[in-house]
N, CA, C and O of each residue as an XYZ file, in Angstrom:
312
protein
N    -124.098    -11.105    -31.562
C    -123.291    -10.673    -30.436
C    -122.093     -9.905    -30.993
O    -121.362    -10.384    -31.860
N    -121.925     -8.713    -30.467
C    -120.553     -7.789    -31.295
C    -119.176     -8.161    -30.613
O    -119.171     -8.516    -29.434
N    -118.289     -8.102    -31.172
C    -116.739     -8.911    -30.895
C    -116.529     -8.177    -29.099
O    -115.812     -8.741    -28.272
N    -117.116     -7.188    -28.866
C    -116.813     -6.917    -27.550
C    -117.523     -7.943    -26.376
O    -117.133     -8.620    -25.425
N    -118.416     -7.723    -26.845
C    -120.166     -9.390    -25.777
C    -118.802    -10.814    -25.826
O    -118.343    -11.501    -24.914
N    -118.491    -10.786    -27.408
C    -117.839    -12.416    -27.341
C    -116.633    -12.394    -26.465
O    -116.374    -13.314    -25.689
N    -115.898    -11.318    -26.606
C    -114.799    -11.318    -25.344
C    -115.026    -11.265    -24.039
O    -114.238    -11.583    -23.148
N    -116.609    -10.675    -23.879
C    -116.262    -10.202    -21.953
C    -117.009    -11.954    -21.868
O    -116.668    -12.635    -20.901
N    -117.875    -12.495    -22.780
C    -118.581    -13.593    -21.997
C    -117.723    -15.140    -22.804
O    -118.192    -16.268    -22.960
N    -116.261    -14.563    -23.208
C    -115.576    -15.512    -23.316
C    -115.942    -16.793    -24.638
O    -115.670    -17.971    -24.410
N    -116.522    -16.398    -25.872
C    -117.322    -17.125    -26.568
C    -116.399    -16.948    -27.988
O    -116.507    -16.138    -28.908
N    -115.150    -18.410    -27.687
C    -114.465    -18.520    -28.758
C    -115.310    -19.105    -30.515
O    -115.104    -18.792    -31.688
N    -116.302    -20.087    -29.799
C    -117.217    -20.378    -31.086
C    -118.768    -19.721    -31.143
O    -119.655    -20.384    -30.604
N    -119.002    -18.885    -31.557
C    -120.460    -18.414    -31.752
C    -121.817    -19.184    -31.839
O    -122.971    -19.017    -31.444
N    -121.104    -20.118    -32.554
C    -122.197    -20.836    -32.909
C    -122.932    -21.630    -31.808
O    -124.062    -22.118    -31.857
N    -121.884    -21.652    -30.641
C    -122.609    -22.694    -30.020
C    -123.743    -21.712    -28.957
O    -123.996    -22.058    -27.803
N    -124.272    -20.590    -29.543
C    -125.045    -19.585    -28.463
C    -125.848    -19.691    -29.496
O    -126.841    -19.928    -28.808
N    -126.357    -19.721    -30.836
C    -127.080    -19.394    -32.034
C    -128.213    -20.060    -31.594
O    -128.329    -21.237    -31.253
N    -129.132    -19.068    -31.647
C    -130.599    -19.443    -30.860
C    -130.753    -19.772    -29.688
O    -131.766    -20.382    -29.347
N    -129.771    -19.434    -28.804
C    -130.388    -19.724    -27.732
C    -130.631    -17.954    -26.821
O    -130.020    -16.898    -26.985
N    -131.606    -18.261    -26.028
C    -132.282    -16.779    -25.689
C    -131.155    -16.587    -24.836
O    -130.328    -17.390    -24.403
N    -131.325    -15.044    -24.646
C    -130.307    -14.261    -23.781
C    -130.366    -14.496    -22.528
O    -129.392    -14.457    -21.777
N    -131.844    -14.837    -22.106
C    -131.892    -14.910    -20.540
C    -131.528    -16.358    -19.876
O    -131.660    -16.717    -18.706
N    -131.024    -17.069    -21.007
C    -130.511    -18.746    -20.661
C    -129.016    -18.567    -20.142
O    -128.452    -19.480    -19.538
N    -128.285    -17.108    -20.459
C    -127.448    -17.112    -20.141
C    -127.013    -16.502    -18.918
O    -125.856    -16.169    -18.661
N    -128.410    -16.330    -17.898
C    -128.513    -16.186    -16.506
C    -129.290    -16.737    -15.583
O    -130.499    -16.582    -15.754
N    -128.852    -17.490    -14.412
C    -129.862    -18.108    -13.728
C    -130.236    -17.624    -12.425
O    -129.751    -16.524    -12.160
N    -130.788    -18.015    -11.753
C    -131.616    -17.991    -10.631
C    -132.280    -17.043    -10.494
O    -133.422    -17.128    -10.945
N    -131.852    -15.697     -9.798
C    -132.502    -14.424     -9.181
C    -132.343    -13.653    -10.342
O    -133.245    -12.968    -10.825
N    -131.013    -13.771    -10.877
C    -130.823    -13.415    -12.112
C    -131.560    -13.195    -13.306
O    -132.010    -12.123    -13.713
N    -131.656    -14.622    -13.965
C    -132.378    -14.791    -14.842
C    -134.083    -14.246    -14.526
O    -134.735    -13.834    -15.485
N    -134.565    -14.276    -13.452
C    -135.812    -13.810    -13.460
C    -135.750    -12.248    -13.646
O    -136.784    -11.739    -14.079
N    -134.429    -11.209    -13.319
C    -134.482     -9.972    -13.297
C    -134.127     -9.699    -14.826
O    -134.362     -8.580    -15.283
N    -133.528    -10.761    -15.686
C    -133.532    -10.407    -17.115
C    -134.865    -10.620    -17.931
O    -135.147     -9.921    -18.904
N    -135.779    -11.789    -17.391
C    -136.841    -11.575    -18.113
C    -137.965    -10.993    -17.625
O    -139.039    -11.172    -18.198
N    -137.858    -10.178    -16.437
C    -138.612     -8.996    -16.006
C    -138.189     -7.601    -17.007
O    -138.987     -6.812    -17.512
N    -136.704     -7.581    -17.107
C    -136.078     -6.530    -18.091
C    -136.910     -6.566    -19.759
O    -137.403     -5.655    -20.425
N    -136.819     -7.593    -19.934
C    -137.373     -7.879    -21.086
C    -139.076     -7.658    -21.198
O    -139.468     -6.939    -22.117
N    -139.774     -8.078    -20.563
C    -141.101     -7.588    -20.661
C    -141.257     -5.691    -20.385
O    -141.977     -4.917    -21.016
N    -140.606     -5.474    -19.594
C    -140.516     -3.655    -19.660
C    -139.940     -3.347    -20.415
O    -140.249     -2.162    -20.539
N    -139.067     -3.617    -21.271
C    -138.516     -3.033    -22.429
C    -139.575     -3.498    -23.415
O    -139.687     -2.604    -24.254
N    -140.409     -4.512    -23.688
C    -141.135     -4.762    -24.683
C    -142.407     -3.796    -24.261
O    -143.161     -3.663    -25.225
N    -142.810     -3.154    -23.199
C    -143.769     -2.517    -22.667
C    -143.530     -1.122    -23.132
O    -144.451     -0.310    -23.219
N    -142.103     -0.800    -23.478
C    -141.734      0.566    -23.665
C    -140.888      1.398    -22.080
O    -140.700      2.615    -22.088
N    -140.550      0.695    -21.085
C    -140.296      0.901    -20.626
C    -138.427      0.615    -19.574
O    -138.016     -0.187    -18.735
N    -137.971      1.585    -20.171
C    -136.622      1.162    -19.975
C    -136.197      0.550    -18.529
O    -136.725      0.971    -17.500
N    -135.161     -0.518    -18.516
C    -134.926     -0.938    -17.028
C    -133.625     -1.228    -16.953
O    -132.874     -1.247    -17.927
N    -133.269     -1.489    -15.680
C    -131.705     -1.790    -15.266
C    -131.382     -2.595    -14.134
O    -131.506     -2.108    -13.010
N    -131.028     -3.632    -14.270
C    -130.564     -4.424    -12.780
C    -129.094     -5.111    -12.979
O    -128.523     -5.146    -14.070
N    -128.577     -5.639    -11.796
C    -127.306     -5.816    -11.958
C    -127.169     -7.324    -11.435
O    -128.072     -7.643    -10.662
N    -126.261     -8.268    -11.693
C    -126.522     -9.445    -11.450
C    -125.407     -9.957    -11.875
O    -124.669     -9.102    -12.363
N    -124.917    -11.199    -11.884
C    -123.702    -12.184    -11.799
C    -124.382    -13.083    -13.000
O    -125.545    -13.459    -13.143
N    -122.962    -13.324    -13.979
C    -123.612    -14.172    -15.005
C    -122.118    -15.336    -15.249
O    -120.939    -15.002    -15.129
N    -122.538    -16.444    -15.537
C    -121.047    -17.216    -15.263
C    -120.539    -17.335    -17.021
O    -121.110    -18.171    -17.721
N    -119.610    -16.573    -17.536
C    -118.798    -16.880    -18.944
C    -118.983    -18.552    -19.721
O    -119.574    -19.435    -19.099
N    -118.458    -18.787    -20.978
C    -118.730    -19.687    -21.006
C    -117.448    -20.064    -20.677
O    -117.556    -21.289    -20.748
N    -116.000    -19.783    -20.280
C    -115.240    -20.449    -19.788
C    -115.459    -20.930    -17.826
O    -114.738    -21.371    -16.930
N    -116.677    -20.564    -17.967
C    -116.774    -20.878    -15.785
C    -116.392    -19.501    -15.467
O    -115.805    -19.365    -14.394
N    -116.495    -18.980    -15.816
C    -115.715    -17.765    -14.987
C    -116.925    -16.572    -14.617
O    -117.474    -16.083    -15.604
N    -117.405    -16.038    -13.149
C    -118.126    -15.355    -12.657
C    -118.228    -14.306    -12.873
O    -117.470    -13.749    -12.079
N    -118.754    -13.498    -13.540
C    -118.526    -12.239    -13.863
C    -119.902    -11.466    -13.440
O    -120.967    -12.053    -13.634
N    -119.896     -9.953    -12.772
C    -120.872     -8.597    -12.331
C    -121.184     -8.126    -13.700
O    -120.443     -8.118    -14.683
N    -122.188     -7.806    -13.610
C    -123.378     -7.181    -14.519
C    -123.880     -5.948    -13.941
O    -124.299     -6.063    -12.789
N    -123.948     -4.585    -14.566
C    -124.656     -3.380    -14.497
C    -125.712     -3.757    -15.655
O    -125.081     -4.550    -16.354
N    -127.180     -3.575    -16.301
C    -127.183     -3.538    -17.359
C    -128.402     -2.458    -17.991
O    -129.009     -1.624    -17.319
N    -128.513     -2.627    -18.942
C    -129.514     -1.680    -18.612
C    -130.126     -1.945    -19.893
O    -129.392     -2.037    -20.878
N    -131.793     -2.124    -20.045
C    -132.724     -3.084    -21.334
C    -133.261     -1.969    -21.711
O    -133.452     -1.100    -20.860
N    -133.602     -1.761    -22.990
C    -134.374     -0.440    -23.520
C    -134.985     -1.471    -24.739
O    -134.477     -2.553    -25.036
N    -136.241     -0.853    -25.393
C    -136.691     -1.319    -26.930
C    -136.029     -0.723    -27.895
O    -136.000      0.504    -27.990
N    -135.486     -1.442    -28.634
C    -134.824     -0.254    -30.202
C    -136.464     -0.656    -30.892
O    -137.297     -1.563    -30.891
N    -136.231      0.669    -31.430
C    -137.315      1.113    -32.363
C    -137.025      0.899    -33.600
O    -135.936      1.201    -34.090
N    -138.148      0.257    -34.344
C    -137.817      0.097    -35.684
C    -138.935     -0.003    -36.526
O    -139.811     -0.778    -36.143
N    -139.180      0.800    -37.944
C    -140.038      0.460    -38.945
C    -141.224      1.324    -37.931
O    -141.009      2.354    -37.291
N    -142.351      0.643    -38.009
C    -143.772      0.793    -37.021
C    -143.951      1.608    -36.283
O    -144.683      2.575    -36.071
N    -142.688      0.770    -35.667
C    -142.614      0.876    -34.118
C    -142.403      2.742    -33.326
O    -142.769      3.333    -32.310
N    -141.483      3.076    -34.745
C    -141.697      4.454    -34.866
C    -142.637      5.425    -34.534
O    -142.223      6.399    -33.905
N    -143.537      5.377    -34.757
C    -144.884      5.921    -34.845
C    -145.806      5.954    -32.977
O    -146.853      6.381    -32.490
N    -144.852      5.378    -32.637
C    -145.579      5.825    -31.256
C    -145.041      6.712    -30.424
O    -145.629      7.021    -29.387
C-alpha cells in the first residue's frame, strides 16, 4: 500500500492489513462490485465503480475507482 492508500484509509500500522485481500476491505454491494472489478481486470478488461468503504479509524469514506491488469513478464505478449 503506498504512503498515500495508508493516509486516505487511515492505516497507522500496516501490518495489521498484511494478507488480507483488498476486497475484505469492502462490504455489501460494495464488495461484490470490487470482486466483479477484479475478475474483468484479470479478463483483460478494464472497469470502474464507485462505492463507500469504512477507514480503519470508522470513518466512511466515497470511492471513484477504477481496476485495470498491470502487465508483466508474459503477460506482455498478448
Amino acid at each position: 500500500m503506498s504512503d498515500g492508500g495508508k493516509h486516505v484509509m487511515q492505516v497507522d500500522d500496516l501490518s495489521v492489513l498484511v494478507g488480507c485481500p483488498w476486497s475484505d476491505l469492502w462490504s455489501g454491494d460494495e464488495n461484490a462490485a470490487v470482486n466483479e472489478a477484479i475478475e474483468s481486470a484479470t479478463q483483460g478488461t478494464p472497469t470502474r465503480f464507485v462505492g463507500n468503504a469504512t477507514t480503519l479509524k470508522d470513518i466512511n469514506t466515497f470511492w471513484d475507482v477504477q481496476v485495470t491488469h498491470i502487465f508483466e513478464g508474459d503477460d506482455m505478449k498478448d
